[in-house]
Short mmCIF file of N, CA and C in Angstrom, two decimals:
data_model
loop_
_atom_site.label_atom_id
_atom_site.label_comp_id
_atom_site.label_asym_id
_atom_site.label_seq_id
_atom_site.Cartn_x
_atom_site.Cartn_y
_atom_site.Cartn_z
N MET D 1 2.70 11.23 -4.45
CA MET D 1 1.66 10.44 -5.57
C MET D 1 0.26 10.97 -4.86
N SER D 2 -0.47 11.62 -5.94
CA SER D 2 -1.78 11.98 -5.35
C SER D 2 -2.51 10.69 -5.43
N LYS D 3 -3.93 11.24 -4.67
CA LYS D 3 -4.47 9.77 -4.28
C LYS D 3 -5.62 9.30 -5.63
N GLN D 4 -5.75 10.49 -6.77
CA GLN D 4 -6.25 10.05 -7.77
C GLN D 4 -5.41 8.80 -8.62
N ILE D 5 -3.85 9.22 -8.69
CA ILE D 5 -3.11 8.47 -9.49
C ILE D 5 -3.19 7.24 -8.60
N LYS D 6 -2.79 6.82 -7.67
CA LYS D 6 -2.99 5.73 -6.70
C LYS D 6 -4.24 4.82 -6.88
N GLN D 7 -5.26 5.62 -7.07
CA GLN D 7 -7.04 5.15 -7.47
C GLN D 7 -6.52 4.37 -9.06
N MET D 8 -5.97 5.28 -9.62
CA MET D 8 -5.82 4.75 -10.94
C MET D 8 -5.15 3.41 -11.32
N GLN D 9 -3.99 3.60 -10.59
CA GLN D 9 -2.80 2.39 -10.56
C GLN D 9 -3.34 1.17 -9.68
N MET D 10 -4.16 1.40 -8.72
CA MET D 10 -5.02 0.10 -8.08
C MET D 10 -6.22 -0.30 -9.15
N GLU D 11 -6.95 0.33 -9.90
CA GLU D 11 -7.90 -0.26 -10.74
C GLU D 11 -7.31 -0.80 -11.65
N ASP D 12 -6.01 -0.40 -12.22
CA ASP D 12 -5.18 -1.19 -13.14
C ASP D 12 -4.80 -2.67 -12.86
N ILE D 13 -3.97 -2.46 -11.56
CA ILE D 13 -3.75 -4.11 -10.96
C ILE D 13 -5.17 -4.83 -10.67
N ARG D 14 -6.04 -4.18 -10.32
CA ARG D 14 -7.46 -5.02 -9.99
C ARG D 14 -7.77 -5.73 -11.54
N GLY D 15 -8.08 -4.44 -12.39
CA GLY D 15 -8.57 -5.09 -13.79
C GLY D 15 -7.42 -6.25 -14.32
N ALA D 16 -6.23 -6.25 -14.10
CA ALA D 16 -5.36 -7.47 -14.61
C ALA D 16 -5.48 -8.90 -13.48
N PHE D 17 -5.88 -8.41 -12.42
CA PHE D 17 -5.49 -9.89 -11.56
C PHE D 17 -7.07 -10.38 -11.43
N THR D 18 -8.17 -9.67 -11.86
CA THR D 18 -9.40 -10.20 -11.25
C THR D 18 -9.79 -11.53 -11.44
N ASN D 19 -9.40 -12.32 -12.98
CA ASN D 19 -9.65 -13.49 -12.90
C ASN D 19 -8.45 -14.69 -12.59
N VAL D 20 -7.31 -14.02 -11.94
CA VAL D 20 -6.19 -14.78 -11.85
C VAL D 20 -6.04 -15.48 -10.41
N ARG D 21 -5.61 -16.40 -10.57
CA ARG D 21 -5.76 -16.98 -8.62
C ARG D 21 -4.54 -17.74 -8.53
N ASP D 22 -3.58 -17.74 -9.72
CA ASP D 22 -2.23 -18.59 -9.58
C ASP D 22 -1.11 -17.53 -10.11
N MET D 23 -0.49 -16.97 -9.55
CA MET D 23 0.79 -16.29 -9.78
C MET D 23 2.28 -16.43 -9.50
N VAL D 24 3.41 -16.20 -9.98
CA VAL D 24 4.70 -16.12 -9.57
C VAL D 24 5.13 -14.74 -9.22
N VAL D 25 5.58 -14.83 -8.17
CA VAL D 25 6.10 -13.15 -7.52
C VAL D 25 7.82 -13.16 -7.89
N LEU D 26 8.12 -12.34 -8.32
CA LEU D 26 9.43 -12.33 -8.89
C LEU D 26 9.88 -10.73 -8.23
N SER D 27 11.21 -10.57 -8.22
CA SER D 27 12.26 -9.47 -8.37
C SER D 27 13.11 -9.36 -9.05
N VAL D 28 13.26 -8.28 -10.21
CA VAL D 28 14.07 -8.09 -10.98
C VAL D 28 15.05 -7.07 -11.30
N GLU D 29 15.38 -6.82 -9.78
CA GLU D 29 16.22 -5.50 -9.40
C GLU D 29 17.30 -5.49 -10.39
N LYS D 30 17.72 -4.53 -11.01
CA LYS D 30 18.94 -4.23 -11.68
C LYS D 30 19.02 -5.08 -13.06
N LEU D 31 18.04 -5.36 -13.39
CA LEU D 31 17.66 -6.41 -14.85
C LEU D 31 18.20 -5.13 -16.06
N SER D 32 19.08 -5.34 -17.01
CA SER D 32 19.19 -4.28 -17.93
C SER D 32 17.71 -4.09 -18.65
N SER D 33 17.46 -3.34 -19.52
CA SER D 33 16.56 -3.16 -20.72
C SER D 33 16.23 -4.26 -21.53
N LEU D 34 17.96 -4.79 -22.00
CA LEU D 34 17.69 -5.61 -22.76
C LEU D 34 17.28 -7.05 -22.16
N GLY D 35 17.96 -7.17 -20.83
CA GLY D 35 17.20 -8.46 -20.12
C GLY D 35 15.85 -8.32 -20.11
N ASP D 36 15.13 -7.26 -19.25
CA ASP D 36 13.80 -7.07 -19.61
C ASP D 36 13.18 -7.37 -20.62
N TYR D 37 13.59 -6.75 -21.77
CA TYR D 37 12.56 -6.93 -23.02
C TYR D 37 12.88 -8.63 -23.39
N THR D 38 14.09 -9.20 -23.43
CA THR D 38 14.01 -10.27 -23.81
C THR D 38 12.96 -11.32 -22.99
N LEU D 39 13.25 -11.08 -21.29
CA LEU D 39 12.50 -12.04 -20.54
C LEU D 39 10.92 -11.86 -21.19
N ARG D 40 10.56 -10.48 -21.52
CA ARG D 40 9.25 -10.30 -21.39
C ARG D 40 8.61 -11.10 -22.91
N ALA D 41 9.59 -10.59 -23.61
CA ALA D 41 9.03 -11.26 -25.19
C ALA D 41 9.11 -12.67 -25.15
N GLN D 42 10.14 -13.52 -24.60
CA GLN D 42 10.03 -15.19 -24.57
C GLN D 42 9.06 -15.74 -23.52
N LEU D 43 8.64 -14.82 -22.50
CA LEU D 43 7.60 -15.39 -21.63
C LEU D 43 6.23 -15.28 -22.47
N ARG D 44 6.11 -14.17 -23.11
CA ARG D 44 4.87 -13.51 -23.60
C ARG D 44 4.12 -14.83 -24.78
N LYS D 45 5.43 -15.33 -25.47
CA LYS D 45 5.20 -16.22 -26.40
C LYS D 45 5.03 -17.62 -25.80
N LYS D 46 4.71 -17.82 -24.66
CA LYS D 46 4.49 -18.73 -23.87
C LYS D 46 3.25 -18.38 -22.91
N GLY D 47 2.80 -17.31 -23.34
CA GLY D 47 1.41 -17.17 -22.67
C GLY D 47 1.36 -16.35 -21.00
N VAL D 48 2.68 -16.39 -20.97
CA VAL D 48 2.89 -15.53 -19.70
C VAL D 48 2.73 -14.14 -19.45
N ARG D 49 2.64 -13.41 -18.71
CA ARG D 49 2.53 -11.78 -18.53
C ARG D 49 3.23 -11.48 -17.49
N LEU D 50 3.96 -10.25 -17.68
CA LEU D 50 4.47 -9.72 -16.19
C LEU D 50 3.78 -8.54 -16.08
N LYS D 51 4.08 -8.13 -15.02
CA LYS D 51 3.64 -6.88 -14.59
C LYS D 51 4.48 -6.28 -13.22
N VAL D 52 4.91 -4.94 -13.45
CA VAL D 52 5.78 -4.31 -12.36
C VAL D 52 4.56 -3.69 -11.48
N VAL D 53 4.47 -4.08 -10.32
CA VAL D 53 3.67 -3.39 -9.17
C VAL D 53 4.14 -2.38 -8.15
N LYS D 54 3.39 -1.51 -7.57
CA LYS D 54 4.21 -0.98 -6.20
C LYS D 54 3.34 -1.96 -5.25
N ASN D 55 4.26 -2.18 -4.34
CA ASN D 55 4.03 -3.29 -3.21
C ASN D 55 2.88 -2.79 -2.60
N SER D 56 2.86 -1.67 -1.95
CA SER D 56 1.60 -1.22 -1.19
C SER D 56 0.24 -1.12 -1.80
N LEU D 57 0.33 -0.80 -3.01
CA LEU D 57 -1.14 -0.82 -3.54
C LEU D 57 -1.45 -2.14 -4.46
N CYS D 58 -0.41 -3.17 -4.65
CA CYS D 58 -0.81 -4.55 -5.01
C CYS D 58 -1.18 -5.15 -3.73
N ARG D 59 -0.53 -5.08 -2.87
CA ARG D 59 -0.96 -5.65 -1.69
C ARG D 59 -2.58 -5.39 -1.07
N ARG D 60 -3.01 -4.22 -1.30
CA ARG D 60 -4.28 -3.45 -0.81
C ARG D 60 -5.17 -4.48 -1.79
N VAL D 61 -4.74 -4.26 -3.18
CA VAL D 61 -5.61 -4.91 -4.20
C VAL D 61 -6.04 -6.23 -3.96
N LEU D 62 -4.77 -7.46 -3.87
CA LEU D 62 -4.94 -8.66 -3.85
C LEU D 62 -5.87 -9.09 -2.06
N LYS D 63 -5.87 -8.05 -1.33
CA LYS D 63 -6.50 -8.51 0.27
C LYS D 63 -7.90 -8.36 -0.62
N GLU D 64 -8.19 -7.18 -1.67
CA GLU D 64 -9.95 -7.23 -2.01
C GLU D 64 -10.24 -8.24 -2.56
N LEU D 65 -9.43 -8.83 -3.36
CA LEU D 65 -9.53 -9.93 -4.21
C LEU D 65 -9.41 -11.11 -3.72
N ASN D 66 -9.39 -11.14 -2.20
CA ASN D 66 -9.30 -12.45 -1.21
C ASN D 66 -8.34 -13.33 -1.48
N PHE D 67 -6.74 -12.87 -1.48
CA PHE D 67 -5.65 -13.55 -1.51
C PHE D 67 -5.21 -13.23 0.08
N ASN D 68 -4.63 -14.63 0.39
CA ASN D 68 -4.21 -14.20 1.71
C ASN D 68 -2.69 -14.25 1.77
N VAL D 69 -2.42 -13.33 1.39
CA VAL D 69 -0.75 -12.88 1.68
C VAL D 69 -0.97 -12.01 2.55
N PRO D 70 0.00 -12.43 3.29
CA PRO D 70 0.08 -11.58 4.80
C PRO D 70 0.66 -10.15 4.36
N ASP D 71 0.47 -8.83 5.02
CA ASP D 71 1.12 -7.56 4.82
C ASP D 71 2.86 -7.95 5.01
N LYS D 72 3.18 -8.75 6.22
CA LYS D 72 4.67 -8.65 6.44
C LYS D 72 5.33 -9.77 5.79
N SER D 73 4.65 -10.16 4.42
CA SER D 73 5.31 -11.46 3.87
C SER D 73 6.76 -10.81 3.08
N PRO D 74 7.52 -11.58 2.75
CA PRO D 74 8.80 -11.21 1.80
C PRO D 74 8.41 -10.92 0.60
N TYR D 75 7.30 -11.25 0.10
CA TYR D 75 6.87 -11.06 -1.07
C TYR D 75 6.53 -9.29 -1.60
N TRP D 76 6.85 -8.71 -0.51
CA TRP D 76 6.21 -7.23 -0.63
C TRP D 76 7.88 -6.48 -0.26
N GLU D 77 8.71 -7.17 -0.33
CA GLU D 77 10.36 -6.31 -0.09
C GLU D 77 10.67 -6.29 -1.39
N LYS D 78 11.45 -5.37 -1.54
CA LYS D 78 12.10 -4.81 -2.76
C LYS D 78 11.39 -4.68 -4.03
N PRO D 79 11.51 -4.12 -4.95
CA PRO D 79 10.63 -4.04 -6.28
C PRO D 79 10.01 -5.45 -6.63
N THR D 80 8.99 -5.52 -6.98
CA THR D 80 8.26 -6.69 -7.44
C THR D 80 7.52 -6.56 -8.78
N THR D 81 7.75 -7.89 -9.40
CA THR D 81 7.31 -8.12 -10.79
C THR D 81 6.58 -9.43 -10.28
N ILE D 82 5.20 -9.33 -11.05
CA ILE D 82 4.35 -10.30 -10.86
C ILE D 82 3.88 -11.10 -12.33
N ALA D 83 4.13 -12.43 -12.22
CA ALA D 83 4.09 -13.11 -13.41
C ALA D 83 2.85 -13.94 -13.36
N TRP D 84 1.68 -14.19 -14.22
CA TRP D 84 0.64 -14.82 -14.18
C TRP D 84 0.26 -15.30 -15.95
N GLY D 85 -0.70 -16.54 -16.14
CA GLY D 85 -0.62 -17.09 -17.29
C GLY D 85 -0.52 -18.66 -17.25
N GLY D 86 -0.76 -19.36 -18.26
CA GLY D 86 -0.45 -20.72 -18.41
C GLY D 86 -1.74 -21.38 -17.31
N SER D 87 -2.04 -22.47 -17.46
CA SER D 87 -2.91 -23.16 -16.92
C SER D 87 -3.11 -23.65 -15.65
N SER D 88 -1.78 -23.74 -14.86
CA SER D 88 -1.52 -23.94 -13.61
C SER D 88 -0.34 -23.23 -13.29
N ILE D 89 -0.25 -23.18 -11.72
CA ILE D 89 1.21 -22.66 -11.00
C ILE D 89 2.35 -23.57 -11.39
N ALA D 90 1.68 -24.89 -11.75
CA ALA D 90 3.28 -25.86 -12.13
C ALA D 90 3.66 -25.23 -13.67
N GLU D 91 2.95 -25.13 -14.73
CA GLU D 91 3.15 -24.96 -15.92
C GLU D 91 3.60 -23.51 -15.76
N LEU D 92 3.52 -22.35 -15.00
CA LEU D 92 3.73 -20.77 -14.95
C LEU D 92 5.35 -21.04 -14.30
N SER D 93 5.28 -21.80 -13.32
CA SER D 93 6.72 -21.86 -12.70
C SER D 93 7.81 -22.58 -13.49
N ARG D 94 7.23 -23.59 -14.17
CA ARG D 94 8.13 -24.27 -15.42
C ARG D 94 8.91 -23.05 -16.41
N GLU D 95 7.76 -22.69 -16.86
CA GLU D 95 8.10 -21.79 -18.06
C GLU D 95 8.97 -20.71 -17.57
N ILE D 96 8.86 -20.19 -16.37
CA ILE D 96 9.59 -19.09 -16.00
C ILE D 96 10.87 -19.55 -15.73
N GLU D 97 11.09 -21.06 -15.03
CA GLU D 97 12.41 -21.48 -14.78
C GLU D 97 12.77 -21.68 -15.80
N THR D 98 12.33 -22.22 -17.13
CA THR D 98 13.02 -22.51 -18.29
C THR D 98 13.66 -21.43 -18.69
N GLU D 99 13.19 -20.41 -18.76
CA GLU D 99 13.62 -19.32 -19.55
C GLU D 99 14.70 -18.47 -19.01
N LEU D 100 14.63 -18.71 -17.48
CA LEU D 100 15.83 -18.26 -16.71
C LEU D 100 17.01 -19.13 -16.86
N LYS D 101 16.88 -20.08 -17.27
CA LYS D 101 18.14 -21.13 -17.33
C LYS D 101 18.35 -21.76 -18.68
N ASN D 102 17.45 -20.71 -19.84
CA ASN D 102 17.77 -20.98 -21.15
C ASN D 102 19.39 -20.35 -21.39
N PRO D 103 20.12 -21.26 -22.01
CA PRO D 103 21.80 -20.76 -22.04
C PRO D 103 22.02 -19.62 -22.85
N LYS D 104 21.07 -19.61 -23.96
CA LYS D 104 21.03 -18.41 -25.22
C LYS D 104 20.89 -17.08 -24.12
N ASN D 105 19.89 -16.90 -22.93
CA ASN D 105 19.58 -15.65 -22.68
C ASN D 105 20.05 -15.62 -20.94
N ALA D 106 20.70 -16.46 -20.56
CA ALA D 106 21.07 -16.86 -19.10
C ALA D 106 22.23 -15.51 -18.62
N ALA D 107 23.04 -15.17 -19.43
CA ALA D 107 23.68 -14.00 -19.31
C ALA D 107 23.28 -12.61 -19.24
N LEU D 108 21.99 -12.38 -19.61
CA LEU D 108 20.90 -11.38 -19.35
C LEU D 108 20.45 -11.27 -18.17
N TYR D 109 20.15 -12.53 -17.62
CA TYR D 109 19.52 -12.32 -16.38
C TYR D 109 20.40 -12.82 -15.26
N LYS D 110 21.84 -12.76 -15.61
CA LYS D 110 22.44 -13.16 -14.01
C LYS D 110 24.02 -12.79 -14.81
N VAL D 111 24.81 -12.01 -13.72
CA VAL D 111 25.84 -11.69 -13.36
C VAL D 111 26.98 -12.42 -12.54
N LYS D 112 28.04 -12.87 -12.65
CA LYS D 112 28.35 -14.12 -12.14
C LYS D 112 27.81 -14.67 -11.24
N ASP D 113 27.83 -14.53 -9.69
CA ASP D 113 26.94 -15.17 -8.52
C ASP D 113 25.90 -14.32 -8.36
N HIS D 114 25.52 -13.46 -8.85
CA HIS D 114 24.53 -12.48 -8.70
C HIS D 114 23.08 -12.36 -9.77
N ASP D 115 22.08 -13.24 -9.56
CA ASP D 115 20.73 -13.16 -10.28
C ASP D 115 20.08 -11.88 -10.42
N HIS D 116 19.88 -11.41 -11.46
CA HIS D 116 19.20 -9.89 -11.55
C HIS D 116 17.44 -10.18 -11.13
N VAL D 117 17.03 -11.66 -11.66
CA VAL D 117 15.71 -12.07 -11.50
C VAL D 117 15.62 -13.26 -10.46
N VAL D 118 15.05 -12.87 -9.59
CA VAL D 118 14.93 -13.25 -7.96
C VAL D 118 13.27 -13.98 -7.83
N ILE D 119 13.22 -15.46 -8.01
CA ILE D 119 12.03 -15.86 -7.30
C ILE D 119 11.66 -15.70 -5.97
N LYS D 120 10.91 -14.55 -5.88
CA LYS D 120 10.23 -14.55 -4.43
C LYS D 120 9.43 -15.70 -3.58
N GLY D 121 8.47 -16.20 -4.93
CA GLY D 121 7.79 -17.41 -4.01
C GLY D 121 6.36 -17.30 -5.23
N ALA D 122 5.49 -18.02 -5.05
CA ALA D 122 4.27 -18.52 -5.75
C ALA D 122 3.27 -18.17 -5.12
N ILE D 123 1.86 -17.98 -5.49
CA ILE D 123 0.70 -17.69 -5.01
C ILE D 123 -0.10 -18.84 -5.98
N ALA D 124 -0.76 -19.86 -5.14
CA ALA D 124 -1.44 -20.92 -5.87
C ALA D 124 -3.01 -20.71 -5.19
N ASP D 125 -4.04 -20.33 -6.09
CA ASP D 125 -5.19 -20.39 -5.84
C ASP D 125 -5.38 -19.48 -4.72
N GLY D 126 -4.74 -18.32 -4.77
CA GLY D 126 -4.69 -17.17 -3.65
C GLY D 126 -3.89 -17.32 -2.22
N THR D 127 -3.16 -18.65 -2.24
CA THR D 127 -2.79 -18.81 -1.16
C THR D 127 -1.07 -18.87 -1.34
N PRO D 128 -0.06 -18.24 -0.46
CA PRO D 128 1.23 -18.20 -0.84
C PRO D 128 1.34 -19.53 -0.60
N VAL D 129 2.52 -20.11 -1.44
CA VAL D 129 3.35 -21.61 -1.55
C VAL D 129 4.70 -21.33 -0.81
#
């Protein structure tokens, strides 16, 4: 990937997270397109946004924005999606958990004993929880 493209992606991440201090870090590995669409649509109705990020670029941008997430954090393993919105980290976490346990859509987010959506952790006021 060229340096120019990386800069553009970092600007996009910086623009999205400039005024954000609370977020939930997810892994949506192997989620189907229907599952992804449904998750995004349901959370959007509740004021929660999702953004898939490149780990190395997001790590750099969050450092610039004074987040205290270590480089060797498990947040940066596997594909990463960041959720933000709501008035607090508790409300954000509650909305995500409610949607993942919604019996109407649960089959899209889970297959037998394997969850397609895994919550890696949360960041409250710039610090990992």
